[in-house]
Short mmCIF file of C-alpha atoms in Angstrom, two decimals:
data_model
loop_
_atom_site.label_atom_id
_atom_site.label_comp_id
_atom_site.label_asym_id
_atom_site.label_seq_id
_atom_site.Cartn_x
_atom_site.Cartn_y
_atom_site.Cartn_z
CA MET A 22 174.16 205.68 159.87
CA TRP A 23 177.57 204.06 160.42
CA THR A 24 178.32 202.23 163.68
CA VAL A 25 181.62 201.11 165.19
CA VAL A 26 181.70 197.31 165.30
CA PHE A 27 185.37 196.62 166.09
CA MET A 28 188.38 198.49 167.50
CA SER A 29 192.05 197.56 167.71
CA ARG A 30 195.53 199.03 167.97
CA SER A 31 196.78 196.28 165.65
CA LYS A 32 196.56 197.16 161.96
CA GLU A 33 196.99 193.46 161.15
CA LYS A 34 193.93 192.57 163.29
CA ILE A 35 191.92 195.30 161.58
CA ASP A 36 192.94 193.98 158.16
CA THR A 37 191.92 190.45 159.19
CA MET A 38 188.50 191.60 160.40
CA LEU A 39 187.99 193.70 157.27
CA GLY A 40 188.60 190.56 155.22
CA VAL A 41 186.08 188.62 157.29
CA LEU A 42 183.41 191.28 156.90
CA GLU A 43 184.04 191.85 153.21
CA SER A 44 183.77 188.10 152.57
CA GLY A 45 180.22 188.39 153.93
CA ASN A 46 179.49 191.31 151.57
CA ILE A 47 179.23 193.80 154.42
CA LEU A 48 180.09 197.40 153.61
CA THR A 49 182.91 198.66 155.81
CA ARG A 50 184.80 201.82 156.60
CA ILE A 51 187.96 202.15 158.64
CA ARG A 52 189.04 205.22 160.54
CA GLN A 53 191.73 206.19 162.99
CA ALA A 54 190.12 206.98 166.34
CA ASN A 55 192.92 209.06 167.85
CA GLU A 56 195.65 211.47 166.90
CA ASP A 57 199.14 210.36 165.92
CA ASP A 58 200.62 212.10 168.95
CA PHE A 59 199.86 209.20 171.31
CA SER A 60 202.99 207.20 172.09
CA ASP A 61 201.09 203.90 172.13
CA GLY A 62 200.15 204.25 168.48
CA ALA A 63 196.92 204.57 166.61
CA VAL A 64 193.59 203.03 167.47
CA TYR A 65 191.61 201.90 164.43
CA GLU A 66 187.85 201.43 164.19
CA ILE A 67 185.82 199.41 161.72
CA LEU A 68 182.43 200.88 160.98
CA VAL A 69 179.47 199.21 159.30
CA PRO A 70 176.02 200.46 158.34
CA HIS A 71 173.63 200.21 161.28
CA THR A 72 171.39 197.89 159.25
CA GLU A 73 174.23 195.35 158.98
CA LEU A 74 175.44 195.61 162.59
CA GLU A 75 173.99 192.33 163.87
CA LYS A 76 175.36 190.28 160.96
CA ALA A 77 178.77 191.96 161.32
CA GLN A 78 178.88 191.22 165.06
CA GLU A 79 178.09 187.56 164.44
CA MET A 80 180.80 187.28 161.80
CA ILE A 81 183.41 188.92 164.07
CA PHE A 82 182.41 186.70 166.99
CA ASP A 83 182.71 183.57 164.81
CA ALA A 84 186.10 184.70 163.49
CA GLU A 85 187.40 185.32 167.02
CA LEU A 86 186.41 181.76 168.04
CA LYS A 87 188.48 180.18 165.26
#
């Protein structure tokens, strides 16, 4: 089962977090959480397997502190 671990409107932030997670050999998926018709732009989600959720959360938290 895939679980959302991170959300952002910034594609650059999503790309950064994908790099962090992939450097830790965590499988990832990205999806757009809303339709293109919103004026504020897209919201992107990063999903990871439920079994890797805790490790992914720790890696994101550590990356946010840097």
